[in-house]
Amino acid sequence: MNTEALKKTAEIMMNKPKGLLAMDESSPTCAKRFAALKIPETEENRVRYRELIVTTPNLSNYISGAILFDETFHQKMSTGILFRDHLNSIGILPGIKVDTGAKDFSCHPNEKITEGLDGLRDRLVNYEKLGAKFCKWRAVITIGDNIPSQACISSNCNALARYASLCQENNLVPIVEPEVLINGKHSIDKCNTITRETLKCLFDQLALLNIYLPGTILKPSMVISGDSNDSRADFKMVADMTIKCLKDICPDDLGGIAFLSGGQTNEEATTHLNLMNKDYDSLPWRVTFSYARAIQQSALNAWCGKDENSQKSQEILSERANLCSKASIGEL
Ligand code: 13P
């Protein structure tokens, strides 16, 4: 493990005023998003769409790293250039999602466990050789009647730590993503309690496995009311409670924090991030974005699989990335 290299990569990923672009939807998830817009779910269309994203003018003004799905990492664009080489050439670090998905957790109804540790070392050796600089692993915590269980939180956090250790052995910065899902009627207080429990458990596990924190990025969900709660907390409360939670739990030497959008609207995702950066100027780590839907969805809607919409779609994507970038320095 080269701690200097890991720290340097994490610093580049957290460069101001940039954030990360999550474009690592698995083929089934991508298929769902395409199907909603009646875009045929073909490999060719996935290439067309992702090529549109990475050739958006000025993207690297706002984005420091892009998280790719395995298929995209090995794919070529229509120009014959590999996606990962194109990203490097425009100053965006290529990263790779390496978990193999959140699966039903045995004997724990309605809970998920993320898989992908088997054979991970060999895959990471290969990704690193091919130029990946960082990785992502997403764990899913669901709030509901009597869940999450301690078993679900502990098992997922242990897997995140084992993944992080394998990444660092191969000089790849691990993004550790424990997503507390927004779905449900729960209050912001309930989300706060569960997010705290999850993050405490995660940092205990990272410490147990001696994970090098300056070379690690946390990708958390925000502390936020459930999406079907009747009296959802306002922007300011989400920003304040999220920052308090992170300050109480995240060690100061963590490499950085980059939120997922998790089903928030575009406006929510940027306003919350902006408030956190505007109202708190002496945080020990950078607080930025690693959004998928809050950057991509409106551009995908505009594209709809048609070449004649590509320019408009890129304009929308660029504008979303620009707004996220401004929010990441509190200047929205
Ligand atoms: P969203 O921003 O759409 O939640 O996606 C982020 C992500 O990478 C989920 O793993």
CSV table of C-alpha atoms and ligand atoms in Angstrom, one decimal:
chain,number,residue,atom,x,y,z
A,1,MET,CA,0.0,0.0,0.0
A,2,ASN,CA,1.3,3.4,-1.0
A,3,THR,CA,-0.3,5.8,1.4
A,4,GLU,CA,1.2,8.9,-0.3
A,5,ALA,CA,-0.4,7.8,-3.7
A,6,LEU,CA,-3.7,7.1,-2.0
A,7,LYS,CA,-3.8,10.4,-0.3
A,8,LYS,CA,-2.9,12.2,-3.5
A,9,THR,CA,-5.7,10.5,-5.4
A,10,ALA,CA,-8.2,11.4,-2.7
A,11,GLU,CA,-7.1,15.0,-2.8
A,12,ILE,CA,-7.5,15.2,-6.6
A,13,MET,CA,-11.0,13.7,-6.2
A,14,MET,CA,-11.9,16.3,-3.6
A,15,ASN,CA,-10.4,19.3,-5.6
A,16,LYS,CA,-12.5,22.4,-5.4
A,17,PRO,CA,-14.9,23.3,-6.9
A,18,LYS,CA,-15.5,19.7,-8.2
A,19,GLY,CA,-17.3,16.6,-7.3
A,20,LEU,CA,-17.8,13.1,-8.6
A,21,LEU,CA,-20.1,11.9,-11.3
A,22,ALA,CA,-21.7,8.5,-10.7
A,23,MET,CA,-22.4,7.0,-14.1
A,24,ASP,CA,-22.0,3.4,-12.9
A,25,GLU,CA,-25.6,2.2,-13.2
A,26,SER,CA,-25.5,-1.6,-13.7
A,27,SER,CA,-27.0,-2.8,-16.9
A,28,PRO,CA,-30.3,-3.8,-15.2
A,29,THR,CA,-30.6,-0.3,-13.5
A,30,CYS,CA,-29.7,1.4,-16.8
A,31,ALA,CA,-32.4,-0.7,-18.5
A,32,LYS,CA,-35.0,0.5,-16.0
A,33,ARG,CA,-34.1,4.1,-16.6
A,34,PHE,CA,-34.2,3.6,-20.4
A,35,ALA,CA,-37.4,1.6,-20.3
A,36,ALA,CA,-39.2,4.5,-18.6
A,37,LEU,CA,-38.4,6.7,-21.6
A,38,LYS,CA,-38.9,3.9,-24.2
A,39,ILE,CA,-35.3,3.9,-25.1
A,40,PRO,CA,-34.3,0.3,-26.4
A,41,GLU,CA,-32.1,-1.4,-23.8
A,42,THR,CA,-29.2,-2.2,-26.0
A,43,GLU,CA,-25.4,-2.1,-25.5
A,44,GLU,CA,-25.2,0.3,-28.4
A,45,ASN,CA,-27.6,2.7,-26.6
A,46,ARG,CA,-25.7,2.5,-23.4
A,47,VAL,CA,-22.6,3.5,-25.3
A,48,ARG,CA,-24.4,6.4,-27.1
A,49,TYR,CA,-25.8,7.7,-23.8
A,50,ARG,CA,-22.5,7.5,-21.9
A,51,GLU,CA,-20.6,9.0,-24.8
A,52,LEU,CA,-23.0,11.9,-24.7
A,53,ILE,CA,-22.2,12.3,-21.0
A,54,VAL,CA,-18.4,12.2,-21.2
A,55,THR,CA,-18.2,14.5,-24.2
A,56,THR,CA,-20.2,17.2,-22.6
A,57,PRO,CA,-18.3,20.5,-23.1
A,58,ASN,CA,-16.5,21.7,-19.9
A,59,LEU,CA,-17.4,18.7,-17.9
A,60,SER,CA,-14.0,18.6,-16.2
A,61,ASN,CA,-14.6,22.1,-14.8
A,62,TYR,CA,-17.1,20.5,-12.5
A,63,ILE,CA,-16.2,16.8,-12.2
A,64,SER,CA,-12.9,15.4,-10.8
A,65,GLY,CA,-13.7,11.7,-11.2
A,66,ALA,CA,-16.3,9.5,-12.9
A,67,ILE,CA,-17.5,6.2,-11.5
A,68,LEU,CA,-18.0,3.6,-14.3
A,69,PHE,CA,-19.7,0.3,-14.5
A,70,ASP,CA,-17.5,-2.6,-15.5
A,71,GLU,CA,-19.0,-2.7,-19.0
A,72,THR,CA,-18.2,1.0,-19.6
A,73,PHE,CA,-14.7,0.7,-18.2
A,74,HIS,CA,-13.8,-1.8,-20.9
A,75,GLN,CA,-15.9,-0.2,-23.7
A,76,LYS,CA,-14.8,2.0,-26.6
A,77,MET,CA,-16.7,5.2,-27.7
A,78,SER,CA,-17.8,5.6,-31.3
A,79,THR,CA,-14.4,7.2,-32.0
A,80,GLY,CA,-12.6,4.0,-31.1
A,81,ILE,CA,-11.2,5.5,-27.9
A,82,LEU,CA,-11.8,3.7,-24.6
A,83,PHE,CA,-14.0,5.6,-22.2
A,84,ARG,CA,-11.4,5.4,-19.5
A,85,ASP,CA,-8.7,6.9,-21.8
A,86,HIS,CA,-11.0,9.7,-22.9
A,87,LEU,CA,-11.7,10.5,-19.3
A,88,ASN,CA,-8.0,10.6,-18.5
A,89,SER,CA,-7.4,12.8,-21.5
A,90,ILE,CA,-9.9,15.5,-20.3
A,91,GLY,CA,-8.6,15.4,-16.7
A,92,ILE,CA,-11.3,13.3,-15.1
A,93,LEU,CA,-10.1,10.3,-13.0
A,94,PRO,CA,-11.7,7.0,-14.0
A,95,GLY,CA,-13.2,4.9,-11.1
A,96,ILE,CA,-15.0,1.7,-11.0
A,97,LYS,CA,-18.0,0.2,-9.1
A,98,VAL,CA,-16.8,-3.2,-7.8
A,99,ASP,CA,-19.6,-4.5,-5.7
A,100,THR,CA,-21.9,-7.0,-7.5
A,101,GLY,CA,-25.1,-5.6,-6.0
A,102,ALA,CA,-27.3,-5.5,-2.9
A,103,LYS,CA,-28.9,-9.0,-2.6
A,104,ASP,CA,-31.7,-10.2,-0.2
A,105,PHE,CA,-30.1,-10.8,3.2
A,106,SER,CA,-30.5,-14.4,4.3
A,107,CYS,CA,-33.2,-14.8,7.1
A,108,HIS,CA,-33.6,-11.0,7.3
A,109,PRO,CA,-36.8,-10.1,5.4
A,110,ASN,CA,-36.7,-6.7,3.6
A,111,GLU,CA,-33.0,-6.2,4.2
A,112,LYS,CA,-30.1,-6.3,1.8
A,113,ILE,CA,-26.5,-7.4,1.9
A,114,THR,CA,-24.0,-6.2,-0.7
A,115,GLU,CA,-22.0,-8.9,-2.4
A,116,GLY,CA,-18.8,-8.9,-4.4
A,117,LEU,CA,-15.9,-9.9,-2.1
A,118,ASP,CA,-15.2,-13.2,-3.8
A,119,GLY,CA,-12.4,-12.8,-6.3
A,120,LEU,CA,-12.3,-9.1,-5.6
A,121,ARG,CA,-8.5,-9.0,-5.1
A,122,ASP,CA,-7.9,-10.3,-8.7
A,123,ARG,CA,-10.4,-7.9,-10.2
A,124,LEU,CA,-8.8,-5.0,-8.4
A,125,VAL,CA,-5.3,-5.9,-9.6
A,126,ASN,CA,-6.6,-5.9,-13.1
A,127,TYR,CA,-8.5,-2.6,-12.8
A,128,GLU,CA,-5.5,-0.9,-11.3
A,129,LYS,CA,-3.3,-2.2,-14.1
A,130,LEU,CA,-5.8,-0.7,-16.6
A,131,GLY,CA,-5.7,2.7,-15.0
A,132,ALA,CA,-8.5,2.9,-12.5
A,133,LYS,CA,-7.7,5.2,-9.6
A,134,PHE,CA,-10.6,4.6,-7.2
A,135,CYS,CA,-13.5,2.2,-6.5
A,136,LYS,CA,-17.0,2.3,-5.2
A,137,TRP,CA,-19.0,-0.2,-3.0
A,138,ARG,CA,-22.6,0.6,-2.1
A,139,ALA,CA,-24.3,-0.9,1.0
A,140,VAL,CA,-28.1,-0.4,1.4
A,141,ILE,CA,-29.7,0.1,4.8
A,142,THR,CA,-33.5,0.1,4.8
A,143,ILE,CA,-35.7,1.9,7.5
A,144,GLY,CA,-38.9,0.1,8.2
A,145,ASP,CA,-40.8,-1.8,10.9
A,146,ASN,CA,-38.1,-3.3,13.2
A,147,ILE,CA,-35.4,-2.7,10.6
A,148,PRO,CA,-32.6,-2.2,10.1
A,149,SER,CA,-31.3,-5.0,12.2
A,150,GLN,CA,-27.9,-4.8,13.9
A,151,ALA,CA,-27.0,-7.8,11.8
A,152,CYS,CA,-27.7,-5.9,8.6
A,153,ILE,CA,-25.7,-2.9,9.7
A,154,SER,CA,-22.7,-4.9,11.0
A,155,SER,CA,-22.5,-7.3,8.1
A,156,ASN,CA,-22.6,-4.5,5.5
A,157,CYS,CA,-20.1,-2.4,7.3
A,158,ASN,CA,-17.7,-5.3,7.7
A,159,ALA,CA,-18.0,-6.0,4.0
A,160,LEU,CA,-17.3,-2.3,3.3
A,161,ALA,CA,-14.2,-2.5,5.4
A,162,ARG,CA,-12.9,-5.7,3.8
A,163,TYR,CA,-13.5,-4.1,0.3
A,164,ALA,CA,-11.7,-0.9,1.4
A,165,SER,CA,-8.7,-2.9,2.6
A,166,LEU,CA,-8.4,-4.8,-0.7
A,167,CYS,CA,-8.6,-1.5,-2.6
A,168,GLN,CA,-5.9,0.1,-0.5
A,169,GLU,CA,-3.7,-3.0,-0.9
A,170,ASN,CA,-3.9,-2.2,-4.7
A,171,ASN,CA,-3.5,1.6,-4.3
A,172,LEU,CA,-7.1,2.3,-5.3
A,173,VAL,CA,-9.0,4.8,-3.2
A,174,PRO,CA,-12.1,3.2,-1.8
A,175,ILE,CA,-15.4,5.1,-1.8
A,176,VAL,CA,-17.4,3.6,1.0
A,177,GLU,CA,-21.1,4.1,0.5
A,178,PRO,CA,-23.5,3.1,3.2
A,179,GLU,CA,-26.8,4.4,1.8
A,180,VAL,CA,-29.7,4.8,4.3
A,181,LEU,CA,-32.6,4.7,1.9
A,182,ILE,CA,-34.9,7.7,1.7
A,183,ASN,CA,-38.0,5.5,0.9
A,184,GLY,CA,-40.6,5.5,3.6
A,185,LYS,CA,-42.7,7.5,6.0
A,186,HIS,CA,-40.0,7.9,8.6
A,187,SER,CA,-39.1,11.2,10.3
A,188,ILE,CA,-35.8,13.0,10.0
A,189,ASP,CA,-35.0,12.0,13.6
A,190,LYS,CA,-35.4,8.3,12.8
A,191,CYS,CA,-33.1,8.8,9.8
A,192,ASN,CA,-30.6,10.6,12.1
A,193,THR,CA,-30.6,7.7,14.6
A,194,ILE,CA,-30.0,5.1,11.9
A,195,THR,CA,-27.4,7.1,9.9
A,196,ARG,CA,-25.5,7.6,13.1
A,197,GLU,CA,-25.6,3.9,14.1
A,198,THR,CA,-24.5,3.0,10.6
A,199,LEU,CA,-21.6,5.5,10.4
A,200,LYS,CA,-20.4,4.6,13.9
A,201,CYS,CA,-20.4,0.9,12.9
A,202,LEU,CA,-18.6,1.7,9.6
A,203,PHE,CA,-15.8,3.7,11.2
A,204,ASP,CA,-15.4,1.0,13.9
A,205,GLN,CA,-15.0,-1.6,11.2
A,206,LEU,CA,-12.6,0.6,9.1
A,207,ALA,CA,-10.5,1.1,12.3
A,208,LEU,CA,-10.5,-2.6,13.0
A,209,LEU,CA,-9.1,-3.3,9.5
A,210,ASN,CA,-6.6,-0.5,9.8
A,211,ILE,CA,-8.0,1.4,6.8
A,212,TYR,CA,-6.0,4.5,5.9
A,213,LEU,CA,-8.6,7.2,6.2
A,214,PRO,CA,-6.8,10.0,4.3
A,215,GLY,CA,-7.0,7.7,1.3
A,216,THR,CA,-10.7,6.9,1.8
A,217,ILE,CA,-13.8,8.8,0.6
A,218,LEU,CA,-17.2,8.5,2.4
A,219,LYS,CA,-20.3,8.6,0.2
A,220,PRO,CA,-23.2,8.9,2.6
A,221,SER,CA,-26.8,9.7,2.3
A,222,MET,CA,-28.0,12.9,3.9
A,223,VAL,CA,-30.0,13.0,7.2
A,224,ILE,CA,-33.4,13.6,5.7
A,225,SER,CA,-37.1,12.8,6.2
A,226,GLY,CA,-38.5,9.8,4.4
A,227,ASP,CA,-39.9,10.6,0.9
A,228,SER,CA,-43.5,9.8,2.0
A,229,ASN,CA,-43.3,11.5,5.3
A,230,ASP,CA,-46.2,14.0,5.7
A,231,SER,CA,-44.2,16.9,7.3
A,232,ARG,CA,-40.7,16.7,5.8
A,233,ALA,CA,-37.9,18.7,7.4
A,234,ASP,CA,-36.9,21.8,5.5
A,235,PHE,CA,-33.6,22.4,3.6
A,236,LYS,CA,-31.9,24.1,6.6
A,237,MET,CA,-32.7,21.3,9.0
A,238,VAL,CA,-31.4,18.7,6.6
A,239,ALA,CA,-28.2,20.6,6.1
A,240,ASP,CA,-27.7,21.2,9.9
A,241,MET,CA,-28.5,17.7,11.0
A,242,THR,CA,-26.4,16.1,8.3
A,243,ILE,CA,-23.4,18.2,9.2
A,244,LYS,CA,-23.8,17.6,13.0
A,245,CYS,CA,-24.1,13.9,12.4
A,246,LEU,CA,-20.9,13.9,10.2
A,247,LYS,CA,-19.0,16.1,12.6
A,248,ASP,CA,-19.9,13.9,15.6
A,249,ILE,CA,-18.8,10.7,13.9
A,250,CYS,CA,-16.4,11.1,11.0
A,251,PRO,CA,-12.7,11.3,12.0
A,252,ASP,CA,-11.0,14.5,11.0
A,253,ASP,CA,-8.4,12.7,8.9
A,254,LEU,CA,-11.0,11.2,6.5
A,255,GLY,CA,-10.0,12.0,2.9
A,256,GLY,CA,-13.4,13.6,2.0
A,257,ILE,CA,-17.1,13.3,1.8
A,258,ALA,CA,-19.2,13.1,-1.4
A,259,PHE,CA,-22.9,12.6,-1.0
A,260,LEU,CA,-25.2,10.5,-3.1
A,261,SER,CA,-28.5,12.1,-4.2
A,262,GLY,CA,-30.6,9.1,-3.3
A,263,GLY,CA,-33.9,10.1,-5.0
A,264,GLN,CA,-33.8,13.8,-3.9
A,265,THR,CA,-35.1,16.2,-6.5
A,266,ASN,CA,-32.4,18.2,-8.4
A,267,GLU,CA,-33.3,21.3,-6.3
A,268,GLU,CA,-33.1,19.4,-3.0
A,269,ALA,CA,-29.8,17.8,-3.8
A,270,THR,CA,-28.1,21.1,-4.7
A,271,THR,CA,-29.8,23.3,-2.1
A,272,HIS,CA,-28.8,20.9,0.8
A,273,LEU,CA,-25.2,20.7,-0.4
A,274,ASN,CA,-25.0,24.4,-0.9
A,275,LEU,CA,-26.3,25.2,2.6
A,276,MET,CA,-23.8,22.8,4.2
A,277,ASN,CA,-21.0,24.6,2.5
A,278,LYS,CA,-22.3,28.1,2.9
A,279,ASP,CA,-23.1,27.8,6.6
A,280,TYR,CA,-20.1,25.7,7.7
A,281,ASP,CA,-16.8,27.0,6.6
A,282,SER,CA,-14.3,25.2,8.9
A,283,LEU,CA,-15.1,21.5,8.4
A,284,PRO,CA,-12.2,19.1,8.7
A,285,TRP,CA,-13.0,17.5,5.3
A,286,ARG,CA,-14.4,18.6,2.0
A,287,VAL,CA,-18.1,18.0,1.6
A,288,THR,CA,-19.1,17.6,-2.1
A,289,PHE,CA,-21.3,15.5,-4.4
A,290,SER,CA,-21.1,12.1,-6.1
A,291,TYR,CA,-24.5,12.2,-7.7
A,292,ALA,CA,-26.0,10.1,-10.4
A,293,ARG,CA,-29.7,11.0,-10.8
A,294,ALA,CA,-29.3,14.6,-9.6
A,295,ILE,CA,-26.8,15.2,-12.4
A,296,GLN,CA,-28.0,12.9,-15.1
A,297,GLN,CA,-31.7,12.3,-15.0
A,298,SER,CA,-33.0,15.5,-16.6
A,299,ALA,CA,-30.4,15.2,-19.3
A,300,LEU,CA,-31.5,11.6,-20.0
A,301,ASN,CA,-35.1,12.8,-20.1
A,302,ALA,CA,-34.2,15.4,-22.7
A,303,TRP,CA,-32.1,13.0,-24.8
A,304,CYS,CA,-34.7,10.2,-25.0
A,305,GLY,CA,-32.4,8.1,-27.3
A,306,LYS,CA,-32.5,10.6,-30.2
A,307,ASP,CA,-29.4,12.1,-31.7
A,308,GLU,CA,-31.2,15.4,-32.5
A,309,ASN,CA,-31.6,15.9,-28.8
A,310,SER,CA,-28.0,15.4,-27.9
A,311,GLN,CA,-26.9,19.0,-27.8
A,312,LYS,CA,-29.8,20.1,-25.6
A,313,SER,CA,-29.2,17.1,-23.4
A,314,GLN,CA,-25.5,18.0,-23.0
A,315,GLU,CA,-26.5,21.6,-22.2
A,316,ILE,CA,-28.8,20.4,-19.4
A,317,LEU,CA,-26.1,18.0,-18.0
A,318,SER,CA,-23.5,20.8,-18.0
A,319,GLU,CA,-25.9,23.1,-16.2
A,320,ARG,CA,-26.7,20.5,-13.6
A,321,ALA,CA,-23.0,19.7,-13.1
A,322,ASN,CA,-22.2,23.4,-12.8
A,323,LEU,CA,-24.9,24.0,-10.2
A,324,CYS,CA,-23.6,21.0,-8.2
A,325,SER,CA,-20.1,22.4,-8.4
A,326,LYS,CA,-21.3,25.8,-7.1
A,327,ALA,CA,-23.2,24.1,-4.3
A,328,SER,CA,-20.0,22.3,-3.3
A,329,ILE,CA,-18.4,25.6,-2.5
A,330,GLY,CA,-21.5,27.2,-1.1
A,331,GLU,CA,-21.8,29.7,-4.0
A,332,LEU,CA,-25.2,28.7,-5.5
B,1,13P,P1,-27.8,8.7,-6.9
B,1,13P,O1,-27.2,10.1,-6.8
B,1,13P,O2,-28.8,8.6,-8.0
B,1,13P,O3,-28.4,8.3,-5.5
B,1,13P,O4,-26.7,7.6,-7.2
B,1,13P,C1,-25.6,7.7,-6.5
B,1,13P,C2,-25.0,6.4,-6.5
B,1,13P,O5,-23.9,6.2,-7.0
B,1,13P,C3,-25.7,5.2,-5.9
B,1,13P,O6,-24.8,4.2,-5.8
